[in-house]
XYZ file of C-alpha atoms in Angstrom:
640
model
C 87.839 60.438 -29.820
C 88.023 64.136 -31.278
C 90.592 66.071 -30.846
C 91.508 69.905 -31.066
C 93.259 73.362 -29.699
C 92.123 76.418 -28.068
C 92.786 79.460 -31.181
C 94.303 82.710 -30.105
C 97.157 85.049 -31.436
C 99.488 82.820 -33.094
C 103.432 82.819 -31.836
C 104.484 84.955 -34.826
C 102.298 87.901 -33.873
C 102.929 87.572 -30.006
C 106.767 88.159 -31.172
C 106.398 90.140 -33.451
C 104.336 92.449 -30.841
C 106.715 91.579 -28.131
C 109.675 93.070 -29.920
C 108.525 96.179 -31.129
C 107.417 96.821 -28.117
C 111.158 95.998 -26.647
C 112.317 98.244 -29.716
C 110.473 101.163 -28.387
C 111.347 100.958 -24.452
C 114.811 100.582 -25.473
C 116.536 103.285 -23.785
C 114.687 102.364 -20.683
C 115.706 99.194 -20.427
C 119.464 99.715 -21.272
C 119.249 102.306 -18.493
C 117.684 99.626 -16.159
C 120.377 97.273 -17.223
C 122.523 99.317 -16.063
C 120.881 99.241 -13.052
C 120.543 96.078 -12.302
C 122.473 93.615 -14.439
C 125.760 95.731 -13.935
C 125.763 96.889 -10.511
C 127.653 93.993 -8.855
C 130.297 94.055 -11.507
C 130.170 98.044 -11.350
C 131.699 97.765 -8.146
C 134.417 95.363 -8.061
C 137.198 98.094 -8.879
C 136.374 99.373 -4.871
C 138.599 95.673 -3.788
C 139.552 93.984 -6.582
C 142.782 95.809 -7.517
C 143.313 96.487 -3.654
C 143.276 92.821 -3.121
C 145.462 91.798 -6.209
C 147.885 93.995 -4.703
C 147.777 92.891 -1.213
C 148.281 89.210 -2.356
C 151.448 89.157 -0.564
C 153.551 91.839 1.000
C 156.123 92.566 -1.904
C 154.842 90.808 -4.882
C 154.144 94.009 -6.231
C 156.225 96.322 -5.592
C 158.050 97.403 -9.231
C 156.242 98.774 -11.886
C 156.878 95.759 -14.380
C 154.320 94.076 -11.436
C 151.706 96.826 -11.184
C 151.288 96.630 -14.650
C 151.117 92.360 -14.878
C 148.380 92.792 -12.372
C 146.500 95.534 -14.375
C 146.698 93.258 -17.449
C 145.407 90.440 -16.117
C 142.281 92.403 -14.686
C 142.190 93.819 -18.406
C 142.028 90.292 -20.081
C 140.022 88.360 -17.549
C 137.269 91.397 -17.845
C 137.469 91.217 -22.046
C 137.342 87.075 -22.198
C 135.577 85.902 -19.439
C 132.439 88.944 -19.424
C 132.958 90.566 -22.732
C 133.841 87.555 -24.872
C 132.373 84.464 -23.168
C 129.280 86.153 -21.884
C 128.353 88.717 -23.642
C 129.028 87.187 -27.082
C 128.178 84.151 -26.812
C 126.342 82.951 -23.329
C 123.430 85.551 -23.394
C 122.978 84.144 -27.131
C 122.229 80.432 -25.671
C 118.797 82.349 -24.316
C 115.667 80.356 -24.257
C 113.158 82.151 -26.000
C 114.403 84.924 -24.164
C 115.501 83.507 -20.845
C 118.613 83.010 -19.567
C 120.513 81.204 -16.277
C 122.076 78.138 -15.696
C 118.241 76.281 -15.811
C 117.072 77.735 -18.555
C 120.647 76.706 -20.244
C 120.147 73.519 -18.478
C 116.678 72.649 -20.698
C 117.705 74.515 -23.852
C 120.653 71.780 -23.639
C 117.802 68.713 -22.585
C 115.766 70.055 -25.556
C 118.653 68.484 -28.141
C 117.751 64.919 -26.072
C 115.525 62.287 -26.862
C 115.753 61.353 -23.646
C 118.335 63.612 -21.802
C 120.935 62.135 -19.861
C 120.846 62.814 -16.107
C 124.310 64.811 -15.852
C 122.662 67.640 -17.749
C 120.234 67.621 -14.937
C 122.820 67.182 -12.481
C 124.998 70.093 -13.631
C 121.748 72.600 -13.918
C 120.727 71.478 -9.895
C 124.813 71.985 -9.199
C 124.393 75.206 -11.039
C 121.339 76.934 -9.886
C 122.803 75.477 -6.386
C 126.038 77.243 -6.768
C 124.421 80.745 -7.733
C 122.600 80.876 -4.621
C 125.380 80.644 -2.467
C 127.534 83.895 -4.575
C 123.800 85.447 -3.497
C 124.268 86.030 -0.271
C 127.603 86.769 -0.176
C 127.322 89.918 -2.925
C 125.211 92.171 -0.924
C 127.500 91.536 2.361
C 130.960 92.300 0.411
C 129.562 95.148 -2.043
C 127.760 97.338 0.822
C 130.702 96.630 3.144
C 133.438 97.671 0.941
C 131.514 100.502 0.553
C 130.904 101.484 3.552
C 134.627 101.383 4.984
C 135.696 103.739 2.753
C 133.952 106.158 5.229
C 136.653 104.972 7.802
C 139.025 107.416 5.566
C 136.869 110.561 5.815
C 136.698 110.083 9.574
C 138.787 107.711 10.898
C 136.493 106.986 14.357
C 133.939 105.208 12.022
C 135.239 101.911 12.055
C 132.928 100.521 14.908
C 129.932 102.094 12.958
C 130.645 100.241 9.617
C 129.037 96.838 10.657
C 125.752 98.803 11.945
C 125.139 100.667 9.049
C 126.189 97.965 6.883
C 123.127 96.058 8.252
C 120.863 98.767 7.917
C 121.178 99.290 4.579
C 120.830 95.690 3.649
C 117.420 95.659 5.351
C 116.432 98.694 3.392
C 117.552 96.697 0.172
C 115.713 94.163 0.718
C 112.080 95.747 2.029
C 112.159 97.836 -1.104
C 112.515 94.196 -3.252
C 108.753 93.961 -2.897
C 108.082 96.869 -5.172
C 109.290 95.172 -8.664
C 112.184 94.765 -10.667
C 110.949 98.008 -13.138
C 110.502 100.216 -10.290
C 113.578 99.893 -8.455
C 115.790 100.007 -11.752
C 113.805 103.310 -12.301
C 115.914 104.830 -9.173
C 119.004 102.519 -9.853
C 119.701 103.490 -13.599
C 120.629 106.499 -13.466
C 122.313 106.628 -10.380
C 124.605 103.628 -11.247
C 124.872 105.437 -14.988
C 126.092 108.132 -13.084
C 128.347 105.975 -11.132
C 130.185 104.507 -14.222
C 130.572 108.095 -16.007
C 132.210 108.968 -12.501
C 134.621 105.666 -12.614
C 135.461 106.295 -16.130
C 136.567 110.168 -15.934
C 138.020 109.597 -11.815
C 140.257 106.852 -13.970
C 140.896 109.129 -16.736
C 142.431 111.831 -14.953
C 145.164 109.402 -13.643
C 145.822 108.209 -16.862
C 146.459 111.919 -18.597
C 148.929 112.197 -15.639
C 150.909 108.569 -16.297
C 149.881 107.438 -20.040
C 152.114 104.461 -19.653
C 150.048 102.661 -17.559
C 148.306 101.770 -21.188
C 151.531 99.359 -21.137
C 149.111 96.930 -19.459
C 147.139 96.161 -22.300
C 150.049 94.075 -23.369
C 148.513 90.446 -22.164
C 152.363 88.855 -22.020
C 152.768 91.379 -18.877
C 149.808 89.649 -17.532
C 151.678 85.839 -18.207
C 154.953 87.059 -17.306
C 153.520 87.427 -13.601
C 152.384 84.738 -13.154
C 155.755 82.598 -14.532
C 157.487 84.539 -12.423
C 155.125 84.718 -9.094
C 154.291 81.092 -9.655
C 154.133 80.637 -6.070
C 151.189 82.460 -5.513
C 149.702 82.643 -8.822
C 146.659 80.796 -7.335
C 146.363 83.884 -4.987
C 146.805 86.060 -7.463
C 144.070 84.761 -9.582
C 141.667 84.741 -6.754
C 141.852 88.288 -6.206
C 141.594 88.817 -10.077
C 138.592 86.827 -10.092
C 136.998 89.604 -7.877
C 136.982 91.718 -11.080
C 134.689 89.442 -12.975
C 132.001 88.504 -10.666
C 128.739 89.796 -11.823
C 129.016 88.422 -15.341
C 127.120 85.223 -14.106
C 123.968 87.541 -12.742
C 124.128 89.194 -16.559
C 122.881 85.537 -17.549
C 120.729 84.931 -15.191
C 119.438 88.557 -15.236
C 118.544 88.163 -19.292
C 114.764 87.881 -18.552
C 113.953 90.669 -16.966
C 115.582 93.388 -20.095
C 116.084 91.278 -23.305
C 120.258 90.631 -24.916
C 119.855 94.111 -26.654
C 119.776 96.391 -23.429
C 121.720 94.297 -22.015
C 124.605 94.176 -24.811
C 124.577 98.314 -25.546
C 125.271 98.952 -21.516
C 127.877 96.683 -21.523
C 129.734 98.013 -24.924
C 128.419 101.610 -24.250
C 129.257 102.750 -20.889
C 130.201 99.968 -18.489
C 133.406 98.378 -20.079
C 134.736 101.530 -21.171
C 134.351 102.848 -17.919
C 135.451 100.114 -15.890
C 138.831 99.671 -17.858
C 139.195 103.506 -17.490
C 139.221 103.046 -13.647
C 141.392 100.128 -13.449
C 143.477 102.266 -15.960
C 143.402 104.868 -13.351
C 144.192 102.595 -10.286
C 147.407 101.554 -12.074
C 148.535 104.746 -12.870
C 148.084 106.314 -8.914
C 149.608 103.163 -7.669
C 152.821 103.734 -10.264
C 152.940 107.583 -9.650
C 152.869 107.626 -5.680
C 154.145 104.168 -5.425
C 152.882 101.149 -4.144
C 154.254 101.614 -0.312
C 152.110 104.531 0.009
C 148.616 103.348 -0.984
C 146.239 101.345 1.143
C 143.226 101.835 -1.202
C 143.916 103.391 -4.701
C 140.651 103.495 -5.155
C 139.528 105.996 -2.654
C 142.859 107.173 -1.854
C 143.082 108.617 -5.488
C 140.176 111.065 -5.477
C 140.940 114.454 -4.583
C 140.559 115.295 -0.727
C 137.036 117.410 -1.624
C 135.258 114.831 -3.656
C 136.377 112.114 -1.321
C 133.063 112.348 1.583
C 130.724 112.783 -1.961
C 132.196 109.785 -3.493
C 132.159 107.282 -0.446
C 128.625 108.153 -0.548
C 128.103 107.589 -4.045
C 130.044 104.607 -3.664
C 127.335 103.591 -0.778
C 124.607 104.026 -3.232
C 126.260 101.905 -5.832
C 126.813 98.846 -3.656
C 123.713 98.769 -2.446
C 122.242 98.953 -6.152
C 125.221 96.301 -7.412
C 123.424 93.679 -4.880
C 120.099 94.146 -7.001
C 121.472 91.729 -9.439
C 121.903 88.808 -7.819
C 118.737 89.230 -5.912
C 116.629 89.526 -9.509
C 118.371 86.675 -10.693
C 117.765 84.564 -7.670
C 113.807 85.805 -7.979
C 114.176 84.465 -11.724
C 115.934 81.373 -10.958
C 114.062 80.049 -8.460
C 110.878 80.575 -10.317
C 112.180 78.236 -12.869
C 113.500 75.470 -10.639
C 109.236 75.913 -9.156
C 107.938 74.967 -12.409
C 110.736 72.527 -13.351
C 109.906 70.717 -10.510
C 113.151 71.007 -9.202
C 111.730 72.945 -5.537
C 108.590 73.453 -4.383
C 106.076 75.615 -4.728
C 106.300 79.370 -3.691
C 104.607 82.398 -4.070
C 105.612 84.448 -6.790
C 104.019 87.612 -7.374
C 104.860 89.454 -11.005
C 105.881 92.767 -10.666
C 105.424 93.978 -14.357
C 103.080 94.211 -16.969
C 105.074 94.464 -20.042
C 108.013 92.550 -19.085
C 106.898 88.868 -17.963
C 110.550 87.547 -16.541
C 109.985 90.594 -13.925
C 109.119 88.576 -10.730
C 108.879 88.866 -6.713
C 109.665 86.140 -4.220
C 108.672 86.661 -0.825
C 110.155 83.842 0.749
C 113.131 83.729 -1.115
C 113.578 87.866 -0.028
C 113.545 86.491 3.798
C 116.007 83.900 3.272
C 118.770 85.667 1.540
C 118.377 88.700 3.558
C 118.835 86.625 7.094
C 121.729 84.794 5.081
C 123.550 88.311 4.069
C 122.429 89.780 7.675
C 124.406 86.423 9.095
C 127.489 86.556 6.952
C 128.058 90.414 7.720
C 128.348 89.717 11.360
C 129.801 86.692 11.471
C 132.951 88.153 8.839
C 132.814 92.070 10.000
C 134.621 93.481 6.998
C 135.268 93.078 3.137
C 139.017 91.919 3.153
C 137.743 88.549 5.041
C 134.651 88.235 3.400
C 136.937 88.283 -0.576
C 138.095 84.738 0.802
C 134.467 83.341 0.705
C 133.670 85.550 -2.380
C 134.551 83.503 -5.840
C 134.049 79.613 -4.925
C 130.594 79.722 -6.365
C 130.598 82.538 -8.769
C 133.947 80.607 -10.278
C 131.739 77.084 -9.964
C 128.722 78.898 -11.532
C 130.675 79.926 -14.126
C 132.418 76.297 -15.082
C 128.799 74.520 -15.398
C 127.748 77.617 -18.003
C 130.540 76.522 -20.245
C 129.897 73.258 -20.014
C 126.234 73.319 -20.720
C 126.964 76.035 -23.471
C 129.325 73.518 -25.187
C 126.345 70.987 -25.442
C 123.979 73.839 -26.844
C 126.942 74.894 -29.407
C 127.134 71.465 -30.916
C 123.516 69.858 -30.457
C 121.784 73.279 -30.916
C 124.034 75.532 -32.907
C 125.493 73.138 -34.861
C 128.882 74.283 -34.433
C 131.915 72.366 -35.958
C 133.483 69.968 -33.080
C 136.865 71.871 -33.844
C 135.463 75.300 -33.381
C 133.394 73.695 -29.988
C 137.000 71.893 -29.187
C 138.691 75.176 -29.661
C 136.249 77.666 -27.669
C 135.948 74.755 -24.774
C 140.034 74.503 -24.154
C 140.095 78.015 -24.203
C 138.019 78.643 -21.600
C 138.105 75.695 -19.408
C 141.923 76.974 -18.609
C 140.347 81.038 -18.025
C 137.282 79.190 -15.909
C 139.346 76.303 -14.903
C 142.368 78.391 -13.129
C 140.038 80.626 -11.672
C 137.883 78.040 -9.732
C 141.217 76.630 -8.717
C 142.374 79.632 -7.356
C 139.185 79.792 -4.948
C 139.050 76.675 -4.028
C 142.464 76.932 -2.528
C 140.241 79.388 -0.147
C 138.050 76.980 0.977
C 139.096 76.724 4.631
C 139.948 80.913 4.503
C 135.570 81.252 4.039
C 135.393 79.720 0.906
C 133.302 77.235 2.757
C 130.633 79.326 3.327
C 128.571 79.373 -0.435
C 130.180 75.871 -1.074
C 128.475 74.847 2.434
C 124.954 77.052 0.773
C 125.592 75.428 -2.394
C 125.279 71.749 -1.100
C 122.636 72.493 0.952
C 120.368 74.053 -1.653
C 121.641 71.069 -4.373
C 120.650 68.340 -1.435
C 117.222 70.097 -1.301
C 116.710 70.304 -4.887
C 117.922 66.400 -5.623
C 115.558 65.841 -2.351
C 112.659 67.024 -3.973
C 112.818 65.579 -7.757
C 113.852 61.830 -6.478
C 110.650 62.583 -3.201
C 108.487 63.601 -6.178
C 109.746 60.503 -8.807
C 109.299 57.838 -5.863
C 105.521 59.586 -4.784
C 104.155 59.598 -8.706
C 105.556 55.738 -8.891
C 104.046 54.394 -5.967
C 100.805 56.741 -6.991
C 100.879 55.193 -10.404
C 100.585 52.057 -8.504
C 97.733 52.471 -6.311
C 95.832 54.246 -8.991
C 93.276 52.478 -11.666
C 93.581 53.288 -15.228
C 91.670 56.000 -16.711
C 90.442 54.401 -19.489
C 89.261 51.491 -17.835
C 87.455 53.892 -15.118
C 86.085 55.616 -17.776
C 84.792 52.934 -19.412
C 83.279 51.000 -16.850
C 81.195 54.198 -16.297
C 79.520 53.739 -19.378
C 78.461 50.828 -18.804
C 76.962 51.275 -15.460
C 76.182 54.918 -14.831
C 76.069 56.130 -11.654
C 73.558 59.400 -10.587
C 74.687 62.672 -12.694
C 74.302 66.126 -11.541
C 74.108 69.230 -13.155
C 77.362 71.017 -13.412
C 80.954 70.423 -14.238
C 83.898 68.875 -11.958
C 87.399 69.293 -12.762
C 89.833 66.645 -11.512
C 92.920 68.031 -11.149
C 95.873 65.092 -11.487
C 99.755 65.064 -12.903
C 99.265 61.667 -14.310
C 97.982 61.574 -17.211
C 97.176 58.039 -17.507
C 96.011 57.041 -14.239
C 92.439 58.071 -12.670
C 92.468 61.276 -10.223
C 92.392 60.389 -6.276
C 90.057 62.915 -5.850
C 87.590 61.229 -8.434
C 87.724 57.903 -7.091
C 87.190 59.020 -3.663
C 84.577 61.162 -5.060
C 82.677 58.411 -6.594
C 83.179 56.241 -3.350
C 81.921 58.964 -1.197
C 79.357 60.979 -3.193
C 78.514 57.663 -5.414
C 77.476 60.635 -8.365
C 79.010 62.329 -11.565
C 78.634 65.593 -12.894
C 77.413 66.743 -16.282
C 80.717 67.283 -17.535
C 83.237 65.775 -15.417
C 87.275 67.014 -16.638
C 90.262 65.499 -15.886
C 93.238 68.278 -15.919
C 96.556 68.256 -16.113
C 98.927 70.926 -16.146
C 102.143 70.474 -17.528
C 105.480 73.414 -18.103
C 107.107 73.370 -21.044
C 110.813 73.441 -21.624
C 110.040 76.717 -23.259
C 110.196 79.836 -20.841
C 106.115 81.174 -22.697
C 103.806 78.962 -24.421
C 101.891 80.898 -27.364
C 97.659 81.047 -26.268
C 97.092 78.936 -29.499
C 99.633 75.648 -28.119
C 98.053 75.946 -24.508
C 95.130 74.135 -23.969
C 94.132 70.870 -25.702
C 91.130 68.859 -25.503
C 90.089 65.446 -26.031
C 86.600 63.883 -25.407
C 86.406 60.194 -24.066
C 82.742 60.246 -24.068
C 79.564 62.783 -23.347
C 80.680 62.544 -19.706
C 83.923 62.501 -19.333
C 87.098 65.789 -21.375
C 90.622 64.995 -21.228
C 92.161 68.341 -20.466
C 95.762 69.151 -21.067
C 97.230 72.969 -20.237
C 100.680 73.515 -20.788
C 102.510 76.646 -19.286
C 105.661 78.344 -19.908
C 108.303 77.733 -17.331
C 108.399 81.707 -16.723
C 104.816 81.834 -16.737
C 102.443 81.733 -13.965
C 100.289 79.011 -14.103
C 96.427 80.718 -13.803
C 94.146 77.679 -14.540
C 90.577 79.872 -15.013
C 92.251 81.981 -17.559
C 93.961 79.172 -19.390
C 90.634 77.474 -19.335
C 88.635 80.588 -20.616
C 90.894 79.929 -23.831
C 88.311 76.547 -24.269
C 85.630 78.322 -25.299
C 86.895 78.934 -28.370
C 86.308 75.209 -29.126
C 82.828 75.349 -28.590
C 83.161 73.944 -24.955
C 80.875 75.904 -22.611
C 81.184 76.031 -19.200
C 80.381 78.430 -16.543
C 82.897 79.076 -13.242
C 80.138 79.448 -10.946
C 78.776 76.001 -11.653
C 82.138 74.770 -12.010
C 83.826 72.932 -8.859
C 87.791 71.964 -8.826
C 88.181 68.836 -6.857
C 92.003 68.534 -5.273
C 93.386 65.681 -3.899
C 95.435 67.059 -0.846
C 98.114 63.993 0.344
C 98.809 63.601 3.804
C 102.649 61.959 3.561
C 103.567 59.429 6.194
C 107.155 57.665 6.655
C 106.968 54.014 6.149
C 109.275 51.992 9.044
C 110.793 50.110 5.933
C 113.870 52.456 5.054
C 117.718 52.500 4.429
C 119.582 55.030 5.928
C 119.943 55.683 2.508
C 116.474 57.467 1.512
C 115.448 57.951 4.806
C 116.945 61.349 5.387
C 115.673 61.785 1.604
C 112.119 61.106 2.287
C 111.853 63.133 5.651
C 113.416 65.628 3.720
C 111.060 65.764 1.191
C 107.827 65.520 3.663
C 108.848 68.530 4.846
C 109.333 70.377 1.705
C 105.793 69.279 0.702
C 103.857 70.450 3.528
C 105.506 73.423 3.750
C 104.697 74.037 0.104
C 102.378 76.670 -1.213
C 98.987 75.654 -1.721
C 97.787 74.062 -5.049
C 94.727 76.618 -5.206
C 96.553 79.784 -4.691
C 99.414 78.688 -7.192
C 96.882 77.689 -9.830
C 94.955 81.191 -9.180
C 91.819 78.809 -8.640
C 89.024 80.404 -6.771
C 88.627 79.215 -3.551
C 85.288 79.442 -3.188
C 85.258 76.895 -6.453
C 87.615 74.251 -4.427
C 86.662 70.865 -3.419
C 90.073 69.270 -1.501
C 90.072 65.657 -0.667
C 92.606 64.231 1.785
C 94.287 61.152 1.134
C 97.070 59.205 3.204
C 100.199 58.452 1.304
C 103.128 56.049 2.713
C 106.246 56.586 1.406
């Protein structure tokens, strides 16, 4: 049996190409960042100081309690985004990718064979993130678009019409790429934070002792001596922070570099300066008279120009969870964690840069839903934080596995980072889970869902290739027999397409019971994803001859690439093996999945489930990029 690899640019060149080319589109990309990555943080200071302060009528009515509210914004915004993720989580990037799957296989990488929590807590993760999905765009346009109730007070029955509007226009314009709509959202949220930062500033100048707040014991001593509602209190701090998990999950689509120079450059400065600026209005006019400091602070003549810039920004800070729901579910797809779907790249020079079509519908019905079903910000902060706050708990926990397995770290130093931040994470998931019943349901109630599907689909997938594996007869022994007595052969080649790599293809075994002929060349294929987000040309394709008739053919794809099987295959020739596409016929075994009577209540839901999710799957042809016109498909009958 010989043995040998397709040759192309080695891995060293492709990254070496790669990042000079991120080198010189730089600038670009840290404006696109800013875009993208940082909108949905960009606009927490609209509610998340109003709702700190609302907590409870009274709780903040000195100046000693202004100022313990300011300073814990202040420190939750330095540890939790600066510290945790922008020091340390976007490092834990898989060749470039980040989110709580690509975490979750950078961590199953350190594994012989990896234990099934770290599955477990990437499927609760990725699960988790989709619920804070569709709750973002609903509370970020909203808030928004109620500040127009204080340049003309009549609006208020408008704001839910609008509201909807705009989130349809947000989502039709998805379909035009990642690059394209951080073109227009750059430097309008760029703008945005230079506008937060000097609007803050101003106040400041007038009451420098708001600066008081960067003392973090003011920050404790609230909470000692508000103890009774400290769990409220954190929950409306937590509003501060959310967006830091989309920076993660966003690290695909602009590199850590672009990301790292927005945050330190323009969008921490500039938030602090606002919540800075909050303080100091609140303190100066005094916390009786002030609704919304931060609308109510902007001079009467900028106030219609801002609401509408603050419009525009919402609508953009919604772009990052939808990118990093595009990039997430792409993964879980070639994980084999959900089915197939369409994906359609978007970009040319930056591969993580994706479009989901049916993911687009869904979470634009789900924010559509939520909108009207909650009608304004204030109730929609109660369901806001469950999942970002659960999201945020798996990261460390999967982090802590790639800082000792991976990184090497010290236990002490892992010991040290993990108690720190499982009390920061840990009291700030309590705090919205004491919301639960307030909305907090609602992306808890998206997040099981999703997790059921997922878990659905890997053990409907496990329990099909077993009983396959079964019913199938071994490849060698197929292959060998065929030797020995050779049936007709035709000119041509036939590729078998099959996931198990030991067993024979369905489609060739009905093909020899139906046709009762072999080609020239007959291949049996298997495509596999790696745990690595981009598999270098030269590690892709591998070959291995059984005899004159018969190729073992193995391609292995990225899990952030899209799997094209003709182009992969073109990377074959290289190894002498010729073959032409127009002689060349792909033969697909399609399965037709019945319900057996024999079932426990147990797996039954499981396995209807899962028939479900298969047939509504997107077809094995168009997700391979196979020409149709090339495609054999043979149906088979399969009881689970």
């Amino acid at each position: 049996m010989t043995h040998s690899q397709a040759s192309g640019a080695s891995a060293g060149t492709v990254a070496t190409e790669q990042a000079s080319h991120a080198k010189q589109n730089l600038p670009i990309l840290t404006l696109g960042a800013i875009g993208v990555v940082y909108g949905d943080i960009g606009t927490s200071p609209i509610y998340a100081f109003r709702q700190a302060m609302h907590v409870r009528p009274g709780a903040a009515a000195s100046s000693i309690e202004i100022l313990g509210l300011l300073s814990l914004i202040v420190w939750a915004l330095t540890l939790t985004v600066a510290v945790k993720y922008v020091f340390f989580v976007t490092r834990a990037d898989n060749n470039g990718e980040g989110g709580t799957l690509s975490l979750m296989a950078l961590a199953r990488k350190t594994f012989t064979n990896p234990p099934v929590w770290i599955t477990a807590l990437g499927v609760l993760g990725a699960a988790m993130f989709f619920g804070d999905a569709i709750i973002t765009p609903a509370i970020s346009v909203l808030s928004a678009v109620e500040g127009a109730e204080l340049v003309a007070p009549g609006m208020g029955r408008w704001v839910v019409p609008i509201t909807l509007v705009i989130i349809i226009g947000l989502f039709a314009v998805q379909r035009f790429g990642t690059a394209k709509v951080a073109i227009v959202f750059g430097p309008i949220t760029a703008f945005w934070f230079l506008v937060l930062g000097f609007s803050g500033l101003v106040h400041i100048i007038d009451y420098p002792a708001v600066l008081w707040a960067l003392n973090p014991w003011l920050g404790a001593q609230f909470l000692v001596t508000h103890f009774g509602i400290a769990f409220v209190v954190m929950g409306a701090i937590f509003l501060a922070v959310t967006g830091a998990e989309a920076l993660y999950v966003d690290l695909g689509h602009f590199g850590r570099r672009p990301i790292v120079l927005a945050w330190f450059g323009l969008v921490f400065p500039c938030l602090l300066l606002n919540y800075f600026g909050q303080g100091a209005y609140v303190l100066e006019v005094g916390v009786e008279n002030v609704e919304s400091p931060f609308f109510e602070m902007q001079p009467d003549w900028a106030l219609l120009p801002f609401v509408i810039l603050a419009t525009m920004a919402t609508i953009i800070a919604s772009q990052a969870v939808i990118t990093g729901t595009y990039s997430l579910t792409q993964q879980a797809i070639a994980l084999n964690m959900l089915p197939r779907m369409v994906v359609q790249h978007t970009s040319a020079t930056q591969s993580g840069q994706v479009y989901m079509p049916q993911i687009n519908t869904m979470l634009m019905i789900g924010v559509l839903v939520l909108v009207v079903a909650f009608g304004s910000s204030a109730e929609l902060s109660n369901a806001y934080g469950i999942a970002v706050s659960g999201v945020m708990i798996v990261t460390l926990a999967l982090l802590v596995v790639v800082m000792r397995r991976n990184w090497r770290w010290h236990p002490l130093a892992v010991a040290v980072f993990a108690a720190i931040f499982i009390i920061i994470d840990g009291g700030f998931f309590a705090a919205n889970a004491a919301k639960l019943f307030q909305g907090g349901w609602v992306p808890a109630a998206v997040a099981i869902v999703v997790a059921l599907v997922m878990w659905s689909w890997m053990a409907g997938r496990r329990r099909l290739g077993d009983k396959t594996r079964r019913d199938e007869v071994p490849l060698q022994f197929l292959v060998d027999n065929l030797s020995k007595k050779k049936p007709m052969v035709v000119p041509g080649t036939a590729i078998f397409l099959t996931s198990d790599i030991e067993g024979a293809p369905t489609a060739l075994l009905h093909s020899l019971k139906h046709y009762k002929v072999l080609h020239e060349q007959n291949v049996i294929l298997t495509v596999r994803t790696s745990s690595s987000p981009r598999v270098p040309d030269d590690e892709k394709v591998t070959i291995d001859a059984y005899n004159e008739l018969f190729f073992r053919m193995i391609i292995t794809f990225g899990y952030m690439e899209t799997p094209n099987v003709p182009k992969a295959m073109a990377l074959a020739r290289k190894l002498g093996w010729k073959f032409d596409i127009m002689s060349t016929s792909f033969f697909l075994s399609r399965r037709s999945l019945k319900l057996s009577q024999k079932h426990n209540m147990l797996t039954y839901w499981q396995d209807r489930l899962f028939t479900r999710l298969a047939r509504n799957a997107s077809d094995a042809t168009e997700y391979f990029h196979i020409p149709t016109g090339r495609v054999v498909e043979i149906g088979t009958q399969v009881m689970l």
